Coordinates of C-alpha atoms (C1' of nucleotides) in Angstrom, one line a residue:
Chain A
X1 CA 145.7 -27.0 -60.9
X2 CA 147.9 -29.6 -61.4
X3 CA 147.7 -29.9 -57.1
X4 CA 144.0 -31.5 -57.5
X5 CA 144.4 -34.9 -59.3
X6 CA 140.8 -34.9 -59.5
X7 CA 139.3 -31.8 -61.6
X8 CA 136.3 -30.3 -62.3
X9 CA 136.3 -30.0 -65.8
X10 CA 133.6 -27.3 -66.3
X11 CA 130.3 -27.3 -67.4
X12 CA 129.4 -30.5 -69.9
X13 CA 127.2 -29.8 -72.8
X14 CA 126.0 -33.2 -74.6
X15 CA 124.4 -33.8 -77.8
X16 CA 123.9 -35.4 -80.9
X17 CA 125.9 -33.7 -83.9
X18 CA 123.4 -32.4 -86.2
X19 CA 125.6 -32.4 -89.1
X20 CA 128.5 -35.8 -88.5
X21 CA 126.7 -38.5 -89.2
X22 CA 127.9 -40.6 -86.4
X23 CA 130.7 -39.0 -84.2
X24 CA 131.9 -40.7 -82.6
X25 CA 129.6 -43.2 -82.5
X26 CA 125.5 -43.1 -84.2
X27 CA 123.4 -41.6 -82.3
X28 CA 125.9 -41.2 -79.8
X29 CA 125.4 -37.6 -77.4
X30 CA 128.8 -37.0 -76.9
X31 CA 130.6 -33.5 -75.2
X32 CA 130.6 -30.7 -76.8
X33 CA 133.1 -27.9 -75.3
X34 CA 136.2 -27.9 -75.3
X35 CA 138.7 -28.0 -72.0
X36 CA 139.2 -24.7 -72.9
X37 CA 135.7 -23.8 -72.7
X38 CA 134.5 -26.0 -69.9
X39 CA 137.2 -23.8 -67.7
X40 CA 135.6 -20.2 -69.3
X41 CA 132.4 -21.5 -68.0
X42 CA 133.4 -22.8 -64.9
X43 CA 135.4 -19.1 -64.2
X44 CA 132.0 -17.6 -63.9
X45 CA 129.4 -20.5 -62.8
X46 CA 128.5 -21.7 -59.6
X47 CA 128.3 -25.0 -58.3
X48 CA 124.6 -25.7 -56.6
X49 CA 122.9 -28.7 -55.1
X50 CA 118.8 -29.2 -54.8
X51 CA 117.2 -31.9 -53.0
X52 CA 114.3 -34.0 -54.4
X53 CA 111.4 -32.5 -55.0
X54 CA 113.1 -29.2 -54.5
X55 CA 112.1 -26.6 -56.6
X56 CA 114.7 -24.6 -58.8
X57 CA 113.0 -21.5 -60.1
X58 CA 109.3 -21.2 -61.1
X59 CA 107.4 -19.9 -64.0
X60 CA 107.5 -15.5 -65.0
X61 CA 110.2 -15.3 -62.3
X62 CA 112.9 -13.0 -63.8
X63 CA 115.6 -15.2 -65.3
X64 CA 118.8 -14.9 -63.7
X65 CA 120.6 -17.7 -64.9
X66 CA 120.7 -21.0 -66.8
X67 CA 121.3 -24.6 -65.3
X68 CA 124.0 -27.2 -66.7
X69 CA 123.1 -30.8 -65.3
X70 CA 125.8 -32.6 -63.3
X71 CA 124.4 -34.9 -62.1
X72 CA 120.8 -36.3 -61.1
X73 CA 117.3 -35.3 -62.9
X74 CA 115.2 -32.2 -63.4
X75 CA 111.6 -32.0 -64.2
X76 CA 111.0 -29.1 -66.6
X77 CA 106.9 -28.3 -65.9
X78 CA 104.2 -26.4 -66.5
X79 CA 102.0 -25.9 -63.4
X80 CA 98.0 -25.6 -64.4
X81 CA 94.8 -24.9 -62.9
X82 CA 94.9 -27.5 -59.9
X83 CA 96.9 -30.5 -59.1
X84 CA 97.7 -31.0 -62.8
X85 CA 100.7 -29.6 -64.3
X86 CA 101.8 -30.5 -67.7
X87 CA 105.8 -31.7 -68.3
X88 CA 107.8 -30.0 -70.9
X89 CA 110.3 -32.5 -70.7
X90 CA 112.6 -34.6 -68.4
X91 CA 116.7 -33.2 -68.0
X92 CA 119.6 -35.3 -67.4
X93 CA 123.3 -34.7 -67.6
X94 CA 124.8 -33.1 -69.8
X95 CA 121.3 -31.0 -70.6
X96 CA 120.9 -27.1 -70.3
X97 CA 118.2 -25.4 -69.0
X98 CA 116.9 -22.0 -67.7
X99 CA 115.2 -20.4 -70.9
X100 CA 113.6 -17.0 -70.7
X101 CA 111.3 -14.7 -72.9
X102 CA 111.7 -11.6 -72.1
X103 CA 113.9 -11.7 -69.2
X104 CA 111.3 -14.3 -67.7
X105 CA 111.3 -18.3 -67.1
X106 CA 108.8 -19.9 -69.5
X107 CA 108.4 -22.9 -67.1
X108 CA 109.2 -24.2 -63.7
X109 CA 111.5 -26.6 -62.9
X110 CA 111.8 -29.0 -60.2
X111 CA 114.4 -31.4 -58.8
X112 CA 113.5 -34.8 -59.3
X113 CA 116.4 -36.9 -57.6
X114 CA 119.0 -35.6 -55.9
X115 CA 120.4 -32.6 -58.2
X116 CA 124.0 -31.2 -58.7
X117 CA 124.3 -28.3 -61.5
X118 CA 126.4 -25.5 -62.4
X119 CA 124.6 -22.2 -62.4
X120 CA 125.4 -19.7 -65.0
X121 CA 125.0 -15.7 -64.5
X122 CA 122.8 -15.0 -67.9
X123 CA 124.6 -11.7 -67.8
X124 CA 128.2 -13.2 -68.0
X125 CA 126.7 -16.1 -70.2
X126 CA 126.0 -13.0 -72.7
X127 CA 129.3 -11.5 -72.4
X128 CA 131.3 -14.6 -72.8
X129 CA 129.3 -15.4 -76.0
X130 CA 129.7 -12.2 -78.0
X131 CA 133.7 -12.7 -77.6
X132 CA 133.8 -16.8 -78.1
X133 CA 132.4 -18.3 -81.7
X134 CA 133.1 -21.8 -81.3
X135 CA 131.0 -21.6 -77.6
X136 CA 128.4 -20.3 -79.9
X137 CA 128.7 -23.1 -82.1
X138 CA 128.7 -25.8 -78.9
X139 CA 125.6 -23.8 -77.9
X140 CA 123.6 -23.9 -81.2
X141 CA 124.1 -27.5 -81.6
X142 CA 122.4 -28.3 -78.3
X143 CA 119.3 -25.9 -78.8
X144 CA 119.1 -27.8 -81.9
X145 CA 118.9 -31.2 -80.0
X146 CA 116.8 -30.1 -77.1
X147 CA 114.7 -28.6 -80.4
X148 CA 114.4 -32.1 -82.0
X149 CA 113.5 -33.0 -78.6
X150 CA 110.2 -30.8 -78.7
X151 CA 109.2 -32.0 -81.7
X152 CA 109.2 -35.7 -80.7
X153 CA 107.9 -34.7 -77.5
X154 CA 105.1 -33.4 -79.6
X155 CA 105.0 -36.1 -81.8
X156 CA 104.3 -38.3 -79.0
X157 CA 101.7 -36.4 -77.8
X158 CA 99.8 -36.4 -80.9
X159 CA 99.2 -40.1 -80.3
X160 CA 95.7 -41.1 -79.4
X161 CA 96.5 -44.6 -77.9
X162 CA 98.1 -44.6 -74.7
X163 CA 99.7 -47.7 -75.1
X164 CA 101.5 -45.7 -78.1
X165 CA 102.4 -42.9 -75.5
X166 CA 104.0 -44.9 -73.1
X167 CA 105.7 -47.5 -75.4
X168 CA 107.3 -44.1 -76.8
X169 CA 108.6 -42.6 -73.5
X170 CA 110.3 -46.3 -72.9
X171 CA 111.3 -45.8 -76.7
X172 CA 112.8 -42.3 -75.7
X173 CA 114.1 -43.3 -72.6
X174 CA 116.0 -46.4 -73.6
X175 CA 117.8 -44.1 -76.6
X176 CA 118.7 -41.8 -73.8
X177 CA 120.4 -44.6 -72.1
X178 CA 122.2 -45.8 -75.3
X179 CA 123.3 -42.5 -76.2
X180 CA 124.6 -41.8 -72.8
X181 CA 126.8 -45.1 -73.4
X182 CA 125.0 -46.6 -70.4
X183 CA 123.7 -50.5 -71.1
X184 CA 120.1 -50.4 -71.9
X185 CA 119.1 -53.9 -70.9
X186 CA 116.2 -52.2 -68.9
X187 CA 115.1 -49.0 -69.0
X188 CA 115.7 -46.6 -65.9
X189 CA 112.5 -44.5 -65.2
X190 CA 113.6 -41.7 -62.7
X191 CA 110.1 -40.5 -62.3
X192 CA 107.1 -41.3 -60.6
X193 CA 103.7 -42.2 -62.1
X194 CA 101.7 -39.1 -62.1
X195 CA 104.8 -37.1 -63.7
X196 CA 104.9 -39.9 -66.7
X197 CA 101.3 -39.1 -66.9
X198 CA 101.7 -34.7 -66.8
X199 CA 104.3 -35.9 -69.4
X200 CA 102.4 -37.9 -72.0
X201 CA 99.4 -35.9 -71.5
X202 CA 97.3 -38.7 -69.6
X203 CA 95.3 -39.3 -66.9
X204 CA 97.2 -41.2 -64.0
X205 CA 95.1 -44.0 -64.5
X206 CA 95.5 -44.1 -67.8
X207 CA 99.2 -44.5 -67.4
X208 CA 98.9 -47.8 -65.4
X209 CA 96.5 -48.9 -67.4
X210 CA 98.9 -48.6 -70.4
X211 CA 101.7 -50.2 -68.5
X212 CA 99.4 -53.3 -67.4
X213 CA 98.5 -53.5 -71.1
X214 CA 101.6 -54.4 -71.9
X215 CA 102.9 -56.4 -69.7
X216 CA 100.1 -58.8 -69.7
X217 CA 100.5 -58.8 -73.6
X218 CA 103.9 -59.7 -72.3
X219 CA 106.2 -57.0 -74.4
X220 CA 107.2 -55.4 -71.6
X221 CA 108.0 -56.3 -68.0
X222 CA 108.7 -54.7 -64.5
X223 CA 111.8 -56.0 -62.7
X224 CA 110.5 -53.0 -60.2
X225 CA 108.2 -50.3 -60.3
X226 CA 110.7 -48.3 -62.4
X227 CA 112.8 -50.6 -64.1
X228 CA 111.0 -51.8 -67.0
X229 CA 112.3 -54.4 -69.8
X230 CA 111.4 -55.2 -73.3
X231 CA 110.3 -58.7 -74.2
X232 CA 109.0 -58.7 -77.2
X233 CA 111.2 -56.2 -79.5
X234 CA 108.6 -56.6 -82.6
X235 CA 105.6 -55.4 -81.1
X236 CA 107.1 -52.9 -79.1
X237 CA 108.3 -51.1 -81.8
X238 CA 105.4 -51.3 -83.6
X239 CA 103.6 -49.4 -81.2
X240 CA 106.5 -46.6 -80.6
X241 CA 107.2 -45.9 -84.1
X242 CA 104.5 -45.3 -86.7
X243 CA 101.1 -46.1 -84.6
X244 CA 98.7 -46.9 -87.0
Chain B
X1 CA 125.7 -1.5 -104.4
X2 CA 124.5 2.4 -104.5
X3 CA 123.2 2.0 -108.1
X4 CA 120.3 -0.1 -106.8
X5 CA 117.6 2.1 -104.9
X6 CA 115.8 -1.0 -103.7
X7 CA 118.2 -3.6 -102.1
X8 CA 118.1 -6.7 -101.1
X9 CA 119.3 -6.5 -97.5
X10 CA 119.7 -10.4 -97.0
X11 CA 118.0 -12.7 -94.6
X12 CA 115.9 -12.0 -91.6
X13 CA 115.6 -13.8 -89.0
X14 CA 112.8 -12.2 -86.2
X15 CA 112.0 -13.8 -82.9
X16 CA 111.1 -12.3 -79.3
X17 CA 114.4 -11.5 -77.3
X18 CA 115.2 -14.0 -74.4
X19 CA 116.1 -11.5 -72.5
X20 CA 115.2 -7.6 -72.8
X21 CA 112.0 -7.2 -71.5
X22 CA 109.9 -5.8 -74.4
X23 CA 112.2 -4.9 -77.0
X24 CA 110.9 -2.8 -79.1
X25 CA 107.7 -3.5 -78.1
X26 CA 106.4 -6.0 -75.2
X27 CA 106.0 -9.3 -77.0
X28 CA 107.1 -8.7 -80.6
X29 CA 109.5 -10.1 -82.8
X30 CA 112.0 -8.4 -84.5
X31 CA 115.2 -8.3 -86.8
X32 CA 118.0 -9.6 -85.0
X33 CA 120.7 -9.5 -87.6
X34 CA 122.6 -6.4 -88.5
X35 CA 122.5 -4.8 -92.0
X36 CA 126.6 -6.6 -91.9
X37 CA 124.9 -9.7 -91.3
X38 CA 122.6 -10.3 -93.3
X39 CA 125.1 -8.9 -95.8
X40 CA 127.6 -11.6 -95.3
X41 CA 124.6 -14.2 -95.1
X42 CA 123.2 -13.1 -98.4
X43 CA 126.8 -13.2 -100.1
X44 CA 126.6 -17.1 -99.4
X45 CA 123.0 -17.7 -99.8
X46 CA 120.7 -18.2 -103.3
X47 CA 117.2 -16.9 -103.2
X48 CA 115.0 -20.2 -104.1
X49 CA 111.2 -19.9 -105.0
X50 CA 108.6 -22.7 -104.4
X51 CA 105.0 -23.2 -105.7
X52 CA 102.3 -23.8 -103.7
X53 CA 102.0 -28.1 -102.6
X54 CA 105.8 -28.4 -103.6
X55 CA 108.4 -30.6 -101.9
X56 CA 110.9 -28.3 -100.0
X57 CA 112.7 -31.2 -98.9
X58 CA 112.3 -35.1 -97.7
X59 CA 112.3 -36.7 -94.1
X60 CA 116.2 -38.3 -94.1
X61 CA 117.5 -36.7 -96.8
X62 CA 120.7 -35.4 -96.5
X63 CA 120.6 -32.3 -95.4
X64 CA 122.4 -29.6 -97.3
X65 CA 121.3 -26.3 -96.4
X66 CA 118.9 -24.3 -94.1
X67 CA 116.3 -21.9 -95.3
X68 CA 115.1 -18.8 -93.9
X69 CA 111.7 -17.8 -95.3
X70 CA 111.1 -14.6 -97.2
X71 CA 107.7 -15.0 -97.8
X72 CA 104.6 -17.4 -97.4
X73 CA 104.2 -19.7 -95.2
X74 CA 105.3 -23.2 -95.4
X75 CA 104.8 -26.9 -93.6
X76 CA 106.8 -28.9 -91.5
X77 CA 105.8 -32.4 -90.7
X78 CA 106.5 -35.8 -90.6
X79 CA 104.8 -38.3 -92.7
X80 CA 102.7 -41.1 -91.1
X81 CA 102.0 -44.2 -92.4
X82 CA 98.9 -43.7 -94.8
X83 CA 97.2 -40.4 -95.5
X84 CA 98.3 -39.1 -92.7
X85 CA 100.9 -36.8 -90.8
X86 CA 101.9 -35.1 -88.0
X87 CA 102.7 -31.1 -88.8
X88 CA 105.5 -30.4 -86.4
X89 CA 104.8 -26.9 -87.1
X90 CA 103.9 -23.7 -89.5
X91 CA 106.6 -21.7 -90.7
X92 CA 106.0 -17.9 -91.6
X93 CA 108.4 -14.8 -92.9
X94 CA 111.6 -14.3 -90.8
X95 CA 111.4 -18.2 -90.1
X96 CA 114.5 -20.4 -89.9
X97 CA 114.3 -24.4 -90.8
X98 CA 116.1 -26.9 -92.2
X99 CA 117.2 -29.0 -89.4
X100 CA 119.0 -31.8 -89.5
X101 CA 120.9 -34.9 -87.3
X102 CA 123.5 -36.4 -88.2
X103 CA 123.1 -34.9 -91.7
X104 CA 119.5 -35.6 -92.3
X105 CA 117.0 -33.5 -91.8
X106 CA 114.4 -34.4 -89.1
X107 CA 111.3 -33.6 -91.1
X108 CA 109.8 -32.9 -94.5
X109 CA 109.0 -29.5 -95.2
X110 CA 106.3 -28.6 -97.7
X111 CA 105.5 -25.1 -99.5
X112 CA 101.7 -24.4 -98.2
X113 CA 101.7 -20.9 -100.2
X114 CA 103.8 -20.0 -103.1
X115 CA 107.2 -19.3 -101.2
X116 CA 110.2 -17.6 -101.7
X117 CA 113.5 -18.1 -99.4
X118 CA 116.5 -17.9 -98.6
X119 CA 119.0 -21.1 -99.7
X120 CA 121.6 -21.1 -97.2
X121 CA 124.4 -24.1 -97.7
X122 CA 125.2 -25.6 -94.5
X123 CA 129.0 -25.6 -95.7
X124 CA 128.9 -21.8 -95.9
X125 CA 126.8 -21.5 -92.6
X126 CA 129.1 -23.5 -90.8
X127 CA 132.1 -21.6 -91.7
X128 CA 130.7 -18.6 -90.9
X129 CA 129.3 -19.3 -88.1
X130 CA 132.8 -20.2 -86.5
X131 CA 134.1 -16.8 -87.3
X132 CA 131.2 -14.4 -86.3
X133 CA 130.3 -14.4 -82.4
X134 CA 127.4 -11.7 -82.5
X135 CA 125.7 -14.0 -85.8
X136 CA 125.7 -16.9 -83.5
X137 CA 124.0 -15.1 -81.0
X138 CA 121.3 -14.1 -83.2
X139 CA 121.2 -17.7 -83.7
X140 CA 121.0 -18.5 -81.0
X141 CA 118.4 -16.4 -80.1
X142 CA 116.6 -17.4 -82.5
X143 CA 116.5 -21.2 -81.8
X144 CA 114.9 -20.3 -78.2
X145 CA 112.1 -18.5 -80.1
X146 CA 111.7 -22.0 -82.1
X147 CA 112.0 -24.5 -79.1
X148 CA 109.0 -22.4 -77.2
X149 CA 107.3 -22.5 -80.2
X150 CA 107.7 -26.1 -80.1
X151 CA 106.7 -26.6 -76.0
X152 CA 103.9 -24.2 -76.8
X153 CA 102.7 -27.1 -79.9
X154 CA 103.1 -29.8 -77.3
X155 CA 100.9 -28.1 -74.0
X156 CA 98.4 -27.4 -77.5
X157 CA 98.9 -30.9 -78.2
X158 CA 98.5 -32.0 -74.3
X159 CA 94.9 -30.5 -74.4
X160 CA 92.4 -33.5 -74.6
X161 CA 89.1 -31.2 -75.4
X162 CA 89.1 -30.7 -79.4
X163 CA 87.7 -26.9 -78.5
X164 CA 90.6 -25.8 -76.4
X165 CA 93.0 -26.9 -79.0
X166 CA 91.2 -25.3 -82.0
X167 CA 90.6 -22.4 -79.7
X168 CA 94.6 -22.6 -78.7
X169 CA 96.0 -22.4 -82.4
X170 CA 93.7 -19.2 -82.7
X171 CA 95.3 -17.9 -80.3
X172 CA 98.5 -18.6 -81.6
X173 CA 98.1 -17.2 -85.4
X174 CA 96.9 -14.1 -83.4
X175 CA 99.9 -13.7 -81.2
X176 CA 101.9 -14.1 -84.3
X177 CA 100.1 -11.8 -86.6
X178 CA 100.6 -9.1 -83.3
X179 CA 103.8 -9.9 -83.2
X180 CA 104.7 -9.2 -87.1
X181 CA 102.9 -5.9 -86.8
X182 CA 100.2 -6.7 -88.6
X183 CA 96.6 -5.9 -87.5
X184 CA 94.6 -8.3 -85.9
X185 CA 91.2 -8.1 -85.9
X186 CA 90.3 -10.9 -87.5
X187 CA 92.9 -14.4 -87.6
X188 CA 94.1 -15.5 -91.1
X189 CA 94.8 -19.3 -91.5
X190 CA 96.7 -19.9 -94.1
X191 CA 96.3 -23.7 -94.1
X192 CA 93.7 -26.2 -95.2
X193 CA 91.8 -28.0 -92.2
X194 CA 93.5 -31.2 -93.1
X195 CA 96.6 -29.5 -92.1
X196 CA 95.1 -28.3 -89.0
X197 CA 93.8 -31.2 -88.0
X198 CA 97.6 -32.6 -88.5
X199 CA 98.9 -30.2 -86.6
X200 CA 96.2 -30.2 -83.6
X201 CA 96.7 -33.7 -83.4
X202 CA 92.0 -34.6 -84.3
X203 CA 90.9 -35.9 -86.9
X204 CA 89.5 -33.9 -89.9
X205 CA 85.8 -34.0 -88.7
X206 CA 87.2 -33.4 -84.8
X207 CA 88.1 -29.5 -86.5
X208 CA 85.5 -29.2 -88.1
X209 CA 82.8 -29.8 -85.2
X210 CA 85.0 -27.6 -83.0
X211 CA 85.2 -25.1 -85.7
X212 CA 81.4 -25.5 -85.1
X213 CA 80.6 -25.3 -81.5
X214 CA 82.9 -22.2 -81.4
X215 CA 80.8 -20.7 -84.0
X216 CA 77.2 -21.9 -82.3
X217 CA 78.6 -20.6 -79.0
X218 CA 79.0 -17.2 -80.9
X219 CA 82.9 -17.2 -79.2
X220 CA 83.9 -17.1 -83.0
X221 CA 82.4 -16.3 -86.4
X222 CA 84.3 -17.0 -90.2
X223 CA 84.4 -14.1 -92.3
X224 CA 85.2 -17.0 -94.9
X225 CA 87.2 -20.6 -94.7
X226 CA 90.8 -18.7 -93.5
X227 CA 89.5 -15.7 -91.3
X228 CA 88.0 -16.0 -88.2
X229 CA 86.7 -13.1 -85.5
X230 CA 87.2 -13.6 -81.7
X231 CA 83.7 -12.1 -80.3
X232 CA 83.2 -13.5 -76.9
X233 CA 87.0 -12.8 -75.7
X234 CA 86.7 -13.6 -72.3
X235 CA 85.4 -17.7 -73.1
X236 CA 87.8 -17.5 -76.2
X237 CA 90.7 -17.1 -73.4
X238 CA 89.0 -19.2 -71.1
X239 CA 89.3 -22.4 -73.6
X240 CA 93.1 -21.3 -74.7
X241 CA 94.6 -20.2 -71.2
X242 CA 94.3 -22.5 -68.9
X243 CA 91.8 -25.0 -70.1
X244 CA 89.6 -27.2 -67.2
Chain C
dC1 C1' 77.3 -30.5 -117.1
dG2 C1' 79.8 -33.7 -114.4
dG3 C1' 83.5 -34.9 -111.6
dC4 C1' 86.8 -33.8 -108.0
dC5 C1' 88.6 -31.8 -103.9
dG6 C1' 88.0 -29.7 -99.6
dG7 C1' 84.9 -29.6 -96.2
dT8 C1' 80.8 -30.7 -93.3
dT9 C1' 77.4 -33.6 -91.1
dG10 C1' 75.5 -38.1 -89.1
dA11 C1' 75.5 -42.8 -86.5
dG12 C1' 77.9 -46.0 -83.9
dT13 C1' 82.0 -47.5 -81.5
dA14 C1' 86.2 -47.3 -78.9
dC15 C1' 89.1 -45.4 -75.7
dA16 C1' 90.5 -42.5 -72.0
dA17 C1' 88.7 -39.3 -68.1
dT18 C1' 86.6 -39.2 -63.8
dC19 C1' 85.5 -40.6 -59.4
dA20 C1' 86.0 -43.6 -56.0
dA21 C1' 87.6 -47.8 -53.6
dT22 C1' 91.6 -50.6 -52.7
dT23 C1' 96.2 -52.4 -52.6
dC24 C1' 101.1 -51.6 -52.5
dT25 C1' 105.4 -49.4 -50.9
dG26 C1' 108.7 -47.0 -48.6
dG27 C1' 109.7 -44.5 -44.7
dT28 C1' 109.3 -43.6 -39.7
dG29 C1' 109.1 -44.4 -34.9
dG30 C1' 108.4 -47.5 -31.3
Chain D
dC1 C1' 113.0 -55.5 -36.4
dC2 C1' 108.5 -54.8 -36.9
dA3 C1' 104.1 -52.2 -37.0
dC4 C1' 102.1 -48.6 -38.8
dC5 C1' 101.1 -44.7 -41.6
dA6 C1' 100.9 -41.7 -45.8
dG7 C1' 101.5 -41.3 -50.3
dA8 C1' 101.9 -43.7 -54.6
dA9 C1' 99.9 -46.8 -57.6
dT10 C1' 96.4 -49.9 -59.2
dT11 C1' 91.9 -51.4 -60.2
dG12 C1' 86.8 -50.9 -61.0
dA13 C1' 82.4 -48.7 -62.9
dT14 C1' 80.5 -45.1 -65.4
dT15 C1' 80.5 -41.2 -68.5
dG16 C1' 82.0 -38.4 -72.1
dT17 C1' 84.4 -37.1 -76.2
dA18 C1' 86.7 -37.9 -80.3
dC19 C1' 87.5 -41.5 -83.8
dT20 C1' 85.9 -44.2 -87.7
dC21 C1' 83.3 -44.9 -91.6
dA22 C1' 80.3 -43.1 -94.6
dA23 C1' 77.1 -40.0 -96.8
dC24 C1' 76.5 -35.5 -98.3
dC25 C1' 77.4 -30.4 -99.7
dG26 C1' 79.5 -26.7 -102.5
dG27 C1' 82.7 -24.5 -105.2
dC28 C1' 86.1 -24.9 -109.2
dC29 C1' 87.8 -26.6 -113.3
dG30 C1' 87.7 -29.1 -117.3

DNA sequence: CGGCCGGTTGAGTACAATCAATTCTGGTGG
DNA sequence: CCACCAGAATTGATTGTACTCAACCGGCCG
């Protein structure tokens, strides 16, 4: 131990307390286990890397383990009939995933950058819950944020205008960055086009389209194709929170 | 305890397991607490009763307890700016909501039958919690039945043909009424169209014409307003699998 | 009997999908 | 280092579908 100045903790759960209001700071993700319970994780997870575009399990495949986000970002998708797929959401660090039904994945996944996780046995996930309540607790608390997350997820795509839709997904992605303590001067969009698009439910077209919108209305702007800044604060907001 | 033939056992909380493959039975929910359980739950819990179009609790309010539905069905959503909102979802018999972040719950919550539930203070919930490994689990459990519910509402709500989502949510409220047991040979919809149309994401008259075409393409007929029959099954499942 | 609420139907408009052509970008090999 | 290529992204023209607004039905309750 004390021979590696450097240590892997153990897996890192992050989220936004359901029940402090503000801890430590609002809005704030911040770790949820304990040293004690990053090193009973880490005693039986694995450490594995996927390259972009890499794919990490797939849809109905029998569920073997769940994923705990080191580094880099996953895309969490649904593949349909042809080139389409529809996104159930975008993971970062600090984000869990590997659900099942039934012993099954209920979506594929998909490395989007360069990927670093730990990979945890469902079977010894199972065992080291029924003995440790306050892992429970940790574990509770995230399914409730990644649950919140559905439902805005949802939210957003209830929105008809797809200036509203993307004006949100900068909306969501620049409270990511805050909440992740990272400056949020510009917002960091890790994914290409035609995934925004599986993810807000457009066409790819549509999604440029959007973007153009708003830049020549000048309240947003591209320092690069994924860097994007917000101008004009008013009308941006007005679009990503109640549309209409 | 033995003097009261009919007991109350305490709350119940029924999702589809994770992980056993078909448990009892392929695809059905069922009771995951113990008889212990729910007898510790119901020793800190009130039973609470709500007419039909009442207030469970406000968007922001702090949130005080969680409620696990006994019977009827009630309404999540979040309220838009005018006449409108968004339903995050429907909540039926064995449910668990009451979410909140930082305190405050993340929706509004509306009794869409006359409802009776279980009260549970998040005080109590909490301490428990901490000192039972196998409730968390349930739990647990439990909150992965709720987050694919909520991925399911947003690939519903990624559909951009009015049919396929009508035709989606049937499907839905007949995989639900499967998996409670009950028969299902005709849907029940418990809601009013307006709510449907909230929840589908169209506008009122967008149901209603679907509602329609379904009809006039003889894939559905209404015994009355709430209960629909599937009678072409394989178009029915070719608008709600995988639509396009 | 009349009004009200939930629901349906109709006409016109707006917005995004589609299909297709074009430009931009990043990566590769000469 | 540059030329080139392939995939990503943008733009354009047309079509379709759902929205809006508004009128109309039908049951329920006073």
């Amino acid at each position: 131990m004390s021979s590696h100045p450097i240590k892997i903790a153990g897996p890192a759960i992050r989220a936004v307390d359901p029940w402090l209001p503000g801890n430590p700071v609002r809005g704030e993700r911040h770790q949820l286990l304990s040293d004690e319970e990053r090193a009973q994780l880490a005693k039986i997870s694995s450490i594995v890397r996927f390259k972009k575009g890499e794919m990490i399990y797939e849809l109905n495949a029998p569920a073997e383990a769940s994923f705990n986000i080191i580094s880099g970002v996953v895309t969490a998708f649904r593949p349909l009939s042809r080139k389409r797929e529809h996104i159930t959401a975008f993971l970062y660090p600090g984000d869990l995933f590997g659900l099942s039904e039934q012993g099954c994945y209920v979506n594929s996944t998909r490395a989007t950058t360069a990927v670093t996780a730990y990979r945890i046995p469902l079977q010894a996930m199972r065992r080291l819950l029924s003995r440790n309540a306050d892992l429970d607790v940790d574990i509770i608390i995230k399914l409730c944020d990644e649950l919140r997350q559905a439902q805005r997820h949802a939210f957003l795509l209830a929105q008809k205008r797809a200036v509203s839709k993307v004006a949100m997904l900068l909306d969501l992605h620049e409270h990511l960055q805050r909440a992740n303590g990272l400056p949020a001067s510009d917002v960091y969009l890790p994914m290409d086009r035609s995934a925004i698009a599986g993810y807000l439910g457009l066409s790819l077209p549509a999604v440029s389209r959007a973007f153009r919108t708003l830049t020549a209305r000048k309240i947003i702007s591209f320092r690069d194709r994924r860097h994007a800044q917000i101008l004009d604060r008013k009308a941006f907001e007005h679009l990503a929170d109640a549309p209409e």
